[in-house]
Short mmCIF file of C-alpha atoms in Angstrom, two decimals:
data_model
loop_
_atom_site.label_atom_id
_atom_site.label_comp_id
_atom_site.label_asym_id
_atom_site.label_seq_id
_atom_site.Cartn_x
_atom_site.Cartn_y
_atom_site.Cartn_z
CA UNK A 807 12.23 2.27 33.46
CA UNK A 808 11.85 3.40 30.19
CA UNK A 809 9.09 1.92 28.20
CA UNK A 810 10.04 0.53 25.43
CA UNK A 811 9.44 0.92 21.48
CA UNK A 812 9.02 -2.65 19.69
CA UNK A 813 8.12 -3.31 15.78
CA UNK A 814 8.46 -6.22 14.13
CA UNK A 815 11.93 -6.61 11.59
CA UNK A 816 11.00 -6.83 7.95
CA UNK A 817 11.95 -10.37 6.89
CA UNK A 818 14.91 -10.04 5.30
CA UNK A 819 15.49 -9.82 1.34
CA UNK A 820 17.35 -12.66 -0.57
CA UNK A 821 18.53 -12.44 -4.04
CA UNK A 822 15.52 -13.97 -6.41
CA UNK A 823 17.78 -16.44 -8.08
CA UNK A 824 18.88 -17.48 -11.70
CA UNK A 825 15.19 -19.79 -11.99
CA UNK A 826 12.84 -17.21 -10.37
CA UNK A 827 10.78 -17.62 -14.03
CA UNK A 828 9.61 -20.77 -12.44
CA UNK A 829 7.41 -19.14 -10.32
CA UNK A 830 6.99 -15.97 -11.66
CA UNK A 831 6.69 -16.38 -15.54
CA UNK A 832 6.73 -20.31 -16.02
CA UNK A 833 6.36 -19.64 -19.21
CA UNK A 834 9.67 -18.40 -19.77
CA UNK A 835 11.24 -21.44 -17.35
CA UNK A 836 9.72 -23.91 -20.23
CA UNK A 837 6.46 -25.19 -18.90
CA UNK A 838 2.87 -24.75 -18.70
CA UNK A 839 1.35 -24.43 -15.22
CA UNK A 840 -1.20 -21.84 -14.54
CA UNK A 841 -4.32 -20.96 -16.18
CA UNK A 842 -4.05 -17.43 -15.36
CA UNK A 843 -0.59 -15.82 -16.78
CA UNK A 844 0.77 -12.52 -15.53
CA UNK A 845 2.51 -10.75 -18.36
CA UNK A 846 4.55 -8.51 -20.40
CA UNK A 847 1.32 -6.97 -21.81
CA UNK A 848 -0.37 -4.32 -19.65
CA UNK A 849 -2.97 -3.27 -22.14
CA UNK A 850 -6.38 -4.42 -23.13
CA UNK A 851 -8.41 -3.89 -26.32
CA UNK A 852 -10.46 -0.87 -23.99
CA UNK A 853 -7.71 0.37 -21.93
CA UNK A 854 -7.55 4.33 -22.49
CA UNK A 855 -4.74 5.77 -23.60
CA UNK A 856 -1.54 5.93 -25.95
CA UNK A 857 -0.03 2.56 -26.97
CA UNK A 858 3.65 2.50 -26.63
CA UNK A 859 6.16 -0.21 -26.07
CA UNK A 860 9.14 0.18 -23.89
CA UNK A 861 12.39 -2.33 -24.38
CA UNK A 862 15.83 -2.25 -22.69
CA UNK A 863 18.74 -4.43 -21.82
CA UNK A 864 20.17 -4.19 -18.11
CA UNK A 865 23.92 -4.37 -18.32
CA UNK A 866 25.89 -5.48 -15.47
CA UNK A 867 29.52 -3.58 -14.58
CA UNK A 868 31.04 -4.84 -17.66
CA UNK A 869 28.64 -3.75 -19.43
CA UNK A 870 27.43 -7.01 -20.50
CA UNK A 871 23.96 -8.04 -20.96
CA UNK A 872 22.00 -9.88 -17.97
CA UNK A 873 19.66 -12.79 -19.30
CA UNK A 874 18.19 -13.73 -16.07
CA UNK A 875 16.73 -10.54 -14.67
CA UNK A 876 12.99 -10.19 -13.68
CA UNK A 877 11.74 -6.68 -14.31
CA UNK A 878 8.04 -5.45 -13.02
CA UNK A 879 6.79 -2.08 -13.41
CA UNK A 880 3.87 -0.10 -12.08
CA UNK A 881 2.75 2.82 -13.73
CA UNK A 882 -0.49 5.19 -13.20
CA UNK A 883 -3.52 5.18 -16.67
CA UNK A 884 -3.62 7.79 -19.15
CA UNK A 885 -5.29 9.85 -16.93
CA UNK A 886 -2.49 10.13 -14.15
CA UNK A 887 -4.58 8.16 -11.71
CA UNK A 888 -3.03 4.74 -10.08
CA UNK A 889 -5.51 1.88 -10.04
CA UNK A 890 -5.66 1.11 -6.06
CA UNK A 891 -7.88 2.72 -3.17
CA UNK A 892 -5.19 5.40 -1.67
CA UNK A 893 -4.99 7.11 -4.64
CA UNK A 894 -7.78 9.97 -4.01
CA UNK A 895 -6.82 12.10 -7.18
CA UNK A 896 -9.95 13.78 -8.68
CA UNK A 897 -9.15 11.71 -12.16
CA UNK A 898 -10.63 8.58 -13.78
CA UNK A 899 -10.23 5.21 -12.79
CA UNK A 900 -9.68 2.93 -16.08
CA UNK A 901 -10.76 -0.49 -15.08
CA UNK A 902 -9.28 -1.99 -17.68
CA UNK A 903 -5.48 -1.41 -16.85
CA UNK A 904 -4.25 -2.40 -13.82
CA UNK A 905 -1.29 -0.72 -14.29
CA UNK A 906 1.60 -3.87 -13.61
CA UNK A 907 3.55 -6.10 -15.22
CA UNK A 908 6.60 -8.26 -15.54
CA UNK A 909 8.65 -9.93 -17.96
CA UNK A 910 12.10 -11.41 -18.11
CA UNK A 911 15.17 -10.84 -20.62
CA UNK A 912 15.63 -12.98 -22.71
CA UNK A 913 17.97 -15.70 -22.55
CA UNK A 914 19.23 -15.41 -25.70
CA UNK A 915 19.34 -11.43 -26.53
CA UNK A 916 18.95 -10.00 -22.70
CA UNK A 917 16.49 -7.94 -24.27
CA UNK A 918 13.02 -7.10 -22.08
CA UNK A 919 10.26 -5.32 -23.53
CA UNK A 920 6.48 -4.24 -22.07
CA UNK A 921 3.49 -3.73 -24.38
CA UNK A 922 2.04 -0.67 -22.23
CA UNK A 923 0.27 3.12 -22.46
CA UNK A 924 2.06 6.06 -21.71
CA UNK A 925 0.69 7.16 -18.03
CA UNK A 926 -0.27 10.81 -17.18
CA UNK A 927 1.28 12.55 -14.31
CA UNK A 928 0.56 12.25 -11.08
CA UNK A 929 0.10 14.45 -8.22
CA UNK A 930 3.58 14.79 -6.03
CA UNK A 931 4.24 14.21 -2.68
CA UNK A 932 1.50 15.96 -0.30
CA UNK A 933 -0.36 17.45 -3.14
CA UNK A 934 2.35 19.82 -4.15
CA UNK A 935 3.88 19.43 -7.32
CA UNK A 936 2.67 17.06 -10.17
CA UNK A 937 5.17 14.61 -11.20
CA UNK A 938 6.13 14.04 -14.82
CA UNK A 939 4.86 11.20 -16.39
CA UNK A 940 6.76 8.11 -14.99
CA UNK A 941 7.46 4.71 -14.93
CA UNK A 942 8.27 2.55 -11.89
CA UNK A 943 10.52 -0.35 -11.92
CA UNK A 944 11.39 -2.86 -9.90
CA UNK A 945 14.32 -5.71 -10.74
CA UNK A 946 15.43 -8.55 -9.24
CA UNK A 947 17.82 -11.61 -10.30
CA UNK A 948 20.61 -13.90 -9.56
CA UNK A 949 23.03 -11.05 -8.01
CA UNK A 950 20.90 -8.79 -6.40
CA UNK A 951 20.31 -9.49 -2.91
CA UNK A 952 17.95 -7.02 -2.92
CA UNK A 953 15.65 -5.85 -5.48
CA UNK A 954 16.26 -2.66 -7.14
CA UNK A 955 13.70 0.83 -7.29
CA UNK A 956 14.25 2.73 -10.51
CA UNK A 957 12.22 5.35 -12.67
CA UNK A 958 11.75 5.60 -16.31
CA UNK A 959 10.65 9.16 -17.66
CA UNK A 960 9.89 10.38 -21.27
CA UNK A 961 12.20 12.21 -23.32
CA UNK A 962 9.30 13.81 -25.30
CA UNK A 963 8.17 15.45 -21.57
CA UNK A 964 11.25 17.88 -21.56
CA UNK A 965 9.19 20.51 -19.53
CA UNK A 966 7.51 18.38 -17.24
CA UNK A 967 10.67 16.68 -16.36
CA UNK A 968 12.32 19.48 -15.96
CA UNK A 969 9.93 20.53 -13.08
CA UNK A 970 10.26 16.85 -11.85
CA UNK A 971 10.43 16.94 -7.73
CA UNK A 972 12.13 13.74 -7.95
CA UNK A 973 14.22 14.13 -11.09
CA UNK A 974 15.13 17.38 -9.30
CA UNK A 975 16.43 15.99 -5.89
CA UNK A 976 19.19 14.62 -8.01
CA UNK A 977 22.13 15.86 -7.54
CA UNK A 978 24.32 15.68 -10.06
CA UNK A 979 22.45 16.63 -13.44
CA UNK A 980 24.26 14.00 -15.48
CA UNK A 981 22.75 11.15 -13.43
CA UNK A 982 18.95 12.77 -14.08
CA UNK A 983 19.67 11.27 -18.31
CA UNK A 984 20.03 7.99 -16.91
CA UNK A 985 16.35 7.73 -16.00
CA UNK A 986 15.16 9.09 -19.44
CA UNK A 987 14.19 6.77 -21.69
CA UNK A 988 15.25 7.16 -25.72
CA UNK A 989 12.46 7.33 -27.70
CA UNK A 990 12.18 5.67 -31.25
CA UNK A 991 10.18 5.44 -33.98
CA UNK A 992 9.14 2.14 -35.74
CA UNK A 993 6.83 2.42 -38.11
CA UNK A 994 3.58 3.01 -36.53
CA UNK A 995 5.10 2.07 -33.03
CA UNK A 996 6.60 4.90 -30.42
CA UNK A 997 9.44 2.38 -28.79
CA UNK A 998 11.11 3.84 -25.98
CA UNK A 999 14.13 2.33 -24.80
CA UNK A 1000 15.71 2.32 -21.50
CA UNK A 1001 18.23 0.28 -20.57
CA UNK A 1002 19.28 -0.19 -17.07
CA UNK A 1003 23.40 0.09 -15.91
CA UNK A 1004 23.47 -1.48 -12.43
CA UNK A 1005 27.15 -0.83 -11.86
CA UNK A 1006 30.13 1.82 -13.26
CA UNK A 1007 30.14 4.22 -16.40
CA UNK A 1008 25.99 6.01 -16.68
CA UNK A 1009 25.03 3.57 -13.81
CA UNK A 1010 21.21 4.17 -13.50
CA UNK A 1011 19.95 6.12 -10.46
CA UNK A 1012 18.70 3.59 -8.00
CA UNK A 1013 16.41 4.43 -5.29
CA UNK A 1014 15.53 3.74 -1.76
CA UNK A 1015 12.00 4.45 -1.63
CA UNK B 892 -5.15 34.65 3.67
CA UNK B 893 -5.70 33.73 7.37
CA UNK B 894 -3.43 31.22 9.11
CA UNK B 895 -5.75 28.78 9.43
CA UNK B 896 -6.40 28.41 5.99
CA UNK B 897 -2.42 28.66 5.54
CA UNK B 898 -1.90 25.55 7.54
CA UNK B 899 -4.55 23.72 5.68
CA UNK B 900 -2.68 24.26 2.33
CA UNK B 901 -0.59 21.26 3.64
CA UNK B 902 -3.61 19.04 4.62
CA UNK B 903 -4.22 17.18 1.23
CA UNK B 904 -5.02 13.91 1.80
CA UNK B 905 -2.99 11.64 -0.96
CA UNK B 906 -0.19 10.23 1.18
CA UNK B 907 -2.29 8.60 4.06
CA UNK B 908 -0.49 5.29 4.16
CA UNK B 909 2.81 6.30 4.20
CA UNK B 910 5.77 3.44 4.79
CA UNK B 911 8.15 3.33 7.44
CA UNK B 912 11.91 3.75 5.93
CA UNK B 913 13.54 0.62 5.27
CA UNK B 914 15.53 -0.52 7.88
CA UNK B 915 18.70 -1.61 5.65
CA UNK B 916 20.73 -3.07 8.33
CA UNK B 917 18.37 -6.30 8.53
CA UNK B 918 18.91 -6.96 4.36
CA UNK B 919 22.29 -8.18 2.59
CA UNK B 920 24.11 -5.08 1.21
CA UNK B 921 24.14 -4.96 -2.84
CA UNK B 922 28.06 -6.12 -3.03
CA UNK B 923 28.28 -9.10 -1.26
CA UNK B 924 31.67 -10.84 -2.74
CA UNK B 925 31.25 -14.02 -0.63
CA UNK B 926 28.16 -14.46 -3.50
CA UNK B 927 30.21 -14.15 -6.44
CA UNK B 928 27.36 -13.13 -8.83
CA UNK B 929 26.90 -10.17 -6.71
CA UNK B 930 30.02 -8.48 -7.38
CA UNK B 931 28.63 -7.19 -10.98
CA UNK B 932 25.56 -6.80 -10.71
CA UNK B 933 25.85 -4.33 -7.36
CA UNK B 934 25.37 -0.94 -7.99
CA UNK B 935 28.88 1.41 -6.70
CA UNK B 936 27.04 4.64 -6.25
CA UNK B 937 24.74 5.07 -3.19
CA UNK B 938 20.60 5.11 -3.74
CA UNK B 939 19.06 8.52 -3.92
CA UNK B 940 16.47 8.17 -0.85
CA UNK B 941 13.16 8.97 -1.92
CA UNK B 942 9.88 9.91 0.52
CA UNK B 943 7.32 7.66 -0.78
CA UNK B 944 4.74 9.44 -3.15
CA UNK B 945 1.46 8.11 -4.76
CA UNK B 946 3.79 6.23 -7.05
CA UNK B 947 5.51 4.20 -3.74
CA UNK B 948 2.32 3.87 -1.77
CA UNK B 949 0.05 2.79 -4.28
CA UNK B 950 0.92 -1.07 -5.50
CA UNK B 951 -1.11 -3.76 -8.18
CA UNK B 952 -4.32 -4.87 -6.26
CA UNK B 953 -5.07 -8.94 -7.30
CA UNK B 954 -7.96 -10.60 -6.88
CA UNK B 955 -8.80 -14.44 -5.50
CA UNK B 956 -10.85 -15.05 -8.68
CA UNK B 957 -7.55 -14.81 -11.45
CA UNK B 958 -6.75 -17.59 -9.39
CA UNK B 959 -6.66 -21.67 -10.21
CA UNK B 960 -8.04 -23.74 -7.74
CA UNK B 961 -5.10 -25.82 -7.13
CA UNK B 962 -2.13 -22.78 -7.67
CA UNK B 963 -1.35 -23.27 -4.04
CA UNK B 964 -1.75 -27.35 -3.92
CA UNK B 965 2.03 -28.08 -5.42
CA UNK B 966 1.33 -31.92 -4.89
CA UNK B 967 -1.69 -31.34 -7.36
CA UNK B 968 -1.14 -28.56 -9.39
CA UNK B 969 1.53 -30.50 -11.86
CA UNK B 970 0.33 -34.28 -11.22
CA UNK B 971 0.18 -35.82 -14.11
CA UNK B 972 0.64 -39.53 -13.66
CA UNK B 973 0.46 -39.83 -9.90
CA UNK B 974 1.69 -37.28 -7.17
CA UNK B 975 4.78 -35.86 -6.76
CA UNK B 976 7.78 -37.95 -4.84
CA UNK B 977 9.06 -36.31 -1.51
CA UNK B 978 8.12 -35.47 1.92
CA UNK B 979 4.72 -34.27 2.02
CA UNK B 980 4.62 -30.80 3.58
CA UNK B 981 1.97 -28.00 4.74
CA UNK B 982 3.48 -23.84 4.95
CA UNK B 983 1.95 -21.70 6.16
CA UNK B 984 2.00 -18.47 8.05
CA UNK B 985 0.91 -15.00 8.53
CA UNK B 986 2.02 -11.92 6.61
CA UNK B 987 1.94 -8.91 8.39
CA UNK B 988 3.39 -5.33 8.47
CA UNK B 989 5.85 -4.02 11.19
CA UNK B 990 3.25 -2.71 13.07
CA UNK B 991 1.76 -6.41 13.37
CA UNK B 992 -0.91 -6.00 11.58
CA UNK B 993 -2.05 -8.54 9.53
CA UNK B 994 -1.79 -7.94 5.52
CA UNK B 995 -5.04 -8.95 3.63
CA UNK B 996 -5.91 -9.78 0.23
CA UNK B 997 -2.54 -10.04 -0.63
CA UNK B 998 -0.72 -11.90 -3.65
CA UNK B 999 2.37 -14.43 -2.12
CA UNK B 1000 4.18 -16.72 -4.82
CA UNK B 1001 6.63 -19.56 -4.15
CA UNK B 1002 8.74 -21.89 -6.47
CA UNK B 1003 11.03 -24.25 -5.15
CA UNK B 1004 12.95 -26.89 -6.65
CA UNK B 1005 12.46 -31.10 -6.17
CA UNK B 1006 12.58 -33.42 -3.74
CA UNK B 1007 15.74 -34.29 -5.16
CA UNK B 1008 17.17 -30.68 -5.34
CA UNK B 1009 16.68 -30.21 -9.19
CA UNK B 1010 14.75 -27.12 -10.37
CA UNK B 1011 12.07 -27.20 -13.50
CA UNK B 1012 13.83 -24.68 -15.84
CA UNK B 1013 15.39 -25.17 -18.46
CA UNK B 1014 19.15 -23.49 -17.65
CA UNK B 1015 18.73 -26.21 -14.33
CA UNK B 1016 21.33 -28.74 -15.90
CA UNK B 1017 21.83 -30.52 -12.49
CA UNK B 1018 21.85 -34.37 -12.61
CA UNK B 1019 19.28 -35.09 -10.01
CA UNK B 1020 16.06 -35.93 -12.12
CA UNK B 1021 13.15 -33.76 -12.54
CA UNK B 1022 9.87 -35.66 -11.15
CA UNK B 1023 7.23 -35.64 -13.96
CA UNK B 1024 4.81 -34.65 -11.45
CA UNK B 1025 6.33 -31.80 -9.94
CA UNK B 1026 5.98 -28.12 -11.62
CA UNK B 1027 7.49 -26.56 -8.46
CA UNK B 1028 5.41 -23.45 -7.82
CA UNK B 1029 2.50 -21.96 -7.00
CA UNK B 1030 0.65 -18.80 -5.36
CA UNK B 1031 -2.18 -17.53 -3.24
CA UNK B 1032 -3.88 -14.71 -1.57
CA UNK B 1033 -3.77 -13.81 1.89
CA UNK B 1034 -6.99 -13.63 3.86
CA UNK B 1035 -8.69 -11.25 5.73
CA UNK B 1036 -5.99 -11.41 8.73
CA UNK B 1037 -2.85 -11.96 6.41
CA UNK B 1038 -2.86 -15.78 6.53
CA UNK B 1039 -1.87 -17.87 3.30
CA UNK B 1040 -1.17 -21.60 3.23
CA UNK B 1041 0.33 -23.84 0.40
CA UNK B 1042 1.15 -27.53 0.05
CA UNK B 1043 4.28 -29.01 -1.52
CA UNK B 1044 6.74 -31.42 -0.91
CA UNK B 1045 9.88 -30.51 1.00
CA UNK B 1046 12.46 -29.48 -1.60
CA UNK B 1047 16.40 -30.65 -1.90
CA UNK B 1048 19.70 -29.19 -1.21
CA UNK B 1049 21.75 -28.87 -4.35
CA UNK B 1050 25.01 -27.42 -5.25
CA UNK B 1051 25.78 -24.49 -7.22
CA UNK B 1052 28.55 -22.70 -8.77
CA UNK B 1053 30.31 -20.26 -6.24
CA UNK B 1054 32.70 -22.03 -4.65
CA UNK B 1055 33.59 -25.81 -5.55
CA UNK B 1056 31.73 -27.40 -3.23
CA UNK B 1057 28.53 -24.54 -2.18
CA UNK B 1058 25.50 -26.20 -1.65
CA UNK B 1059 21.84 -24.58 -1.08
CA UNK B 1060 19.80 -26.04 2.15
CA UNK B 1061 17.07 -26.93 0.77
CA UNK B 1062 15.07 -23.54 0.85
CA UNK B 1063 11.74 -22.30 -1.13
CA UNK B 1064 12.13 -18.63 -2.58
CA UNK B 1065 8.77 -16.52 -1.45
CA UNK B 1066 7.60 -12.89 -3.59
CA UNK B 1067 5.34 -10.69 -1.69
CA UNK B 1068 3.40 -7.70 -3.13
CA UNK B 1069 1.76 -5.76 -0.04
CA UNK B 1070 -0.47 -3.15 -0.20
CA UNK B 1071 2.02 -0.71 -2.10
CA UNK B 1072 4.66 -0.90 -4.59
CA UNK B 1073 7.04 0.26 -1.60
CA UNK B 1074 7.00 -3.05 0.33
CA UNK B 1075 7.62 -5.00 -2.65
CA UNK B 1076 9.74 -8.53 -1.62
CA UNK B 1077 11.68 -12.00 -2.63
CA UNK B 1078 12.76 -13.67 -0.24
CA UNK B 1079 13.59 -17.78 0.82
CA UNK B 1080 12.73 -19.51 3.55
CA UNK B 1081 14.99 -22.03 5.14
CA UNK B 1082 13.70 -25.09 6.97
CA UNK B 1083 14.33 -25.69 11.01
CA UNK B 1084 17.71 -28.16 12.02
CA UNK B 1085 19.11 -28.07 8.34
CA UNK B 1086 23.33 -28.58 8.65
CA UNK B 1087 23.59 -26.48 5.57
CA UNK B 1088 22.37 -23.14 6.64
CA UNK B 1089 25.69 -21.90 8.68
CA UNK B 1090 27.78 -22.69 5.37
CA UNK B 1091 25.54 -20.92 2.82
CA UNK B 1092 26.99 -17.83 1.24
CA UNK B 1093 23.61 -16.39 -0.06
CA UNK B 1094 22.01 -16.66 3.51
CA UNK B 1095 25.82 -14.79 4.70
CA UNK B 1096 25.14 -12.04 2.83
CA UNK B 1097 22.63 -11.13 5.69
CA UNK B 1098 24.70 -9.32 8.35
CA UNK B 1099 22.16 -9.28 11.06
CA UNK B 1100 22.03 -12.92 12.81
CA UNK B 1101 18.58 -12.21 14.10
CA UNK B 1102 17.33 -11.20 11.06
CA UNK B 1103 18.49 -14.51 9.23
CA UNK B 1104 16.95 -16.44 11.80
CA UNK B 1105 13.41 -14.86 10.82
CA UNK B 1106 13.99 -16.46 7.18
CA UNK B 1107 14.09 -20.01 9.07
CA UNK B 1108 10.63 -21.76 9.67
CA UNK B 1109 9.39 -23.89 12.27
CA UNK B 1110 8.10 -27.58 12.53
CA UNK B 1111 4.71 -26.59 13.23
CA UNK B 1112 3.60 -30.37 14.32
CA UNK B 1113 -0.06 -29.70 14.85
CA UNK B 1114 -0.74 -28.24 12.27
CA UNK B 1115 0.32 -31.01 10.08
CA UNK B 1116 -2.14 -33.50 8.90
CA UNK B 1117 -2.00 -37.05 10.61
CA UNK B 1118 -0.90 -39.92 8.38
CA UNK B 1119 -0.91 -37.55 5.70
CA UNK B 1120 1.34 -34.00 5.84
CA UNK B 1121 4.19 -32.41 8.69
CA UNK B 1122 3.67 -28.38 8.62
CA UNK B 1123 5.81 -25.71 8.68
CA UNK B 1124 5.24 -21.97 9.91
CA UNK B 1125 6.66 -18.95 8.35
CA UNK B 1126 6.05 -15.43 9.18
CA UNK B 1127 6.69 -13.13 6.65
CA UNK B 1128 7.08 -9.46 7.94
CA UNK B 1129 6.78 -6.42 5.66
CA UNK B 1130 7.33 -2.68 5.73
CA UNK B 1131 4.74 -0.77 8.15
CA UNK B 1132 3.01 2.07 7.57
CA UNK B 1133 3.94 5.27 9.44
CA UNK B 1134 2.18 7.81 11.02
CA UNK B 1135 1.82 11.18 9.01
CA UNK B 1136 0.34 13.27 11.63
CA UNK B 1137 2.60 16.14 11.97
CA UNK B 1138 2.39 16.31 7.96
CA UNK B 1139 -0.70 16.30 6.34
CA UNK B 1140 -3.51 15.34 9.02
CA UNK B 1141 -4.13 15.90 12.43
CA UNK B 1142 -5.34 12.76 13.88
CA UNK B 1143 -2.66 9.47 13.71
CA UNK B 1144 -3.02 6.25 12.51
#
């Protein structure tokens, strides 16, 4: 008899919906619930680091604009360092910047945008090879049974990304530009924008992390 | 260099609490044409497959205090003139990892539409009333073992626009954080006995029979509240966390 080797399934994903703003940014649904918002805004008036907004429309495989998609991203502090316990980097912890947030596009425009910093880089996998700086994202909607893994990286970082071990394990060098954001000028404001293809011509890389 | 020293170049101790791959065959598939919606907004190419890093390991840590004191009391948390109309209902559950381990100090949110079916947003254009004391979500933190409980009333079935006549069971739509950014999840859970959940397209996209039944929650009659609440339980099971001990340590878990 062979013993046997049990885990436990992972409860299965299901698509977030066209009204997951009710629960997640009530706000946006049209009504006032919580005291506590989560937000769009990552920053603080002491959080280290170099403001910069990002903004992007996802596009669907006509290459229309989605106006119901939830976007979250989680990003290390100006320092490279994440703010949660398993990060071990020899680097400054900035209590002030948790390093998350979410937002929806609108319902008008499809357009998101985050108020953020622009992260260091961070150590690679085992210790090896930094990573340039980066941006994780996560989206879900009405559509997507599943929610999607994707990276934004800087086009000012052309070195770094270059060296990227991730950027690097893709294939095809064409697909690499679809994770690098365009970076604008406004004034006083760096804007990067980075819009997201989930299907056909420059679909965005996608990960299964 | 001697080899000892050699082998400990690998030893660096940033990826501890590596995840387990995601087992795909227990989630829909992006392109799921029974759900219209899905056909354009799937992706056509393949995901690059990615070995988790600090960026997939690490996650947003929340804390019980940026909390309200009724965000998981539905029936309170919107009441306005009275309490909300509907069957008065108690979830709860455990969420743990694959390993079984419970998952602490974790953030869970839940939204839900009506008694009536009709959702608090305002693209929900469905004829079914709103209830003026019904916001329709709410959110909590696990505890030390991975436990979380809300109260609410027991939502609707209502249609939607896929084919003529598809109707949701009634169903309230879960989003769990984890420990890292990796086991990110939204989900919905389905209620015990309900007709509708063999003829609903967005719980078809699911291949995997046993794994849809794991989205469907139990009367949980004792732990209801007599003269007052029934109770549901609902499990919510997320990504473990793998062993690394061939890679960059020498002991395991």
């Amino acid at each position: 008899m062979i013993q046997s080797v049990t885990y436990l399934g992972e409860t299965p994903s299901q698509t977030a919906g066209p009204y997951v703003h009710i629960g997640l940014i009530p706000h946006q649904a049209g009504f006032d619930i919580f005291q506590n918002n989560f937000s769009h805004v990552l920053t603080k008036p002491e959080t280290q680091g170099e403001r910069i907004r990002i903004e992007g429309h996802v596009l669907d495989g006509l290459g229309e604009p989605c106006k119901d998609i939830l976007l979250e991203i989680w990003q290390a502090n100006a320092a490279g360092k994440y703010n949660h316990p398993s990060d071990r980097q020899n680097k400054p912890r900035d209590g002030s910047f948790r390093g998350w947030g979410r937002t929806g596009t609108d319902f008008q425009t499809g357009l998101y945008h985050f108020e953020t910093i622009k992260p260091g880089p961070v150590v690679g996998r085992k210790g090896r090879k930094p990573m340039a700086p980066h941006i994780n994202f996560w989206i879900v909607a009405r559509g997507i049974n599943i929610g999607l893994n994707t990276r934004m990286y800087f086009p000012d970082e052309a070195a770094l990304n270059a060296e990227d071990p991730v950027l690097n394990i893709i294939e095809q060098a064409v697909r690499r530009e679809t994770l690098i954001a365009r970076l604008e000028q406004r004034g006083d404001e760096k804007v990067y924008v980075f819009d997201i293809r989930l299907q056909g011509e420059g679909e965005t890389v996608f990960f299964d992390i | 260099m001697s080899q000892s020293e050699t082998l400990q170049g690998d030893r660096t101790p940033f990826n501890e609490a590596e995840f387990m791959s995601r087992d795909r065959s227990v989630h829909p598939p992006a392109l799921t044409p029974i759900y219209k919606t899905s056909v354009l907004r799937s992706p056509r190419l393949a995901l690059w497959s990615l070995q988790n890093s600090l960026s997939e390991v690490t996650g947003p840590v929340f804390d019980h205090e940026e909390l309200g004191p009724l965000d998981n009391d539905l029936i309170l948390n919107y009441a306005k003139t009275g309490e909300p109309i509907g069957e008065r209902i108690i979830v709860h559950g455990q969420v743990m990892d694959e390993n079984g381990r419970g998952v602490p100090n974790t953030l869970v949110e839940f939204w839900q539409a009506n008694a009536g079916g009709r959702y608090r947003h305002k693209n929900d254009t469905y004829l079914a009333p709103v209830d003026p004391n019904f916001g329709g979500c709410g959110r909590t933190i696990t505890d030390a073992q991975g436990y979380y409980k809300f109260r609410t009333v027991k939502p609707g079935a209502y249609p939607f626009r896929n084919y003529v006549d598809s109707w949701r069971p009634a169903h309230i739509h879960f989003s769990i954080f984890g420990s890292g950014f990796a086991q990110r999840l939204i989900t919905q859970m389905y209620f015990e006995g309900d007709p509708l959940i063999p003829h609903d397209q967005i719980i078809a996209t699911i291949p995997d029979k046993a794994a849809i039944s794991r989205l469907i929650a139990a009367l949980d009659l004792r732990a209801g509240v007599p003269l007052d609440s029934l109770a549901y339980r609902f499990n919510i099971v997320l990504r473990g966390t793998r062993s690394t001990m061939f890679e960059n340590k020498l002991q395991g878990n």
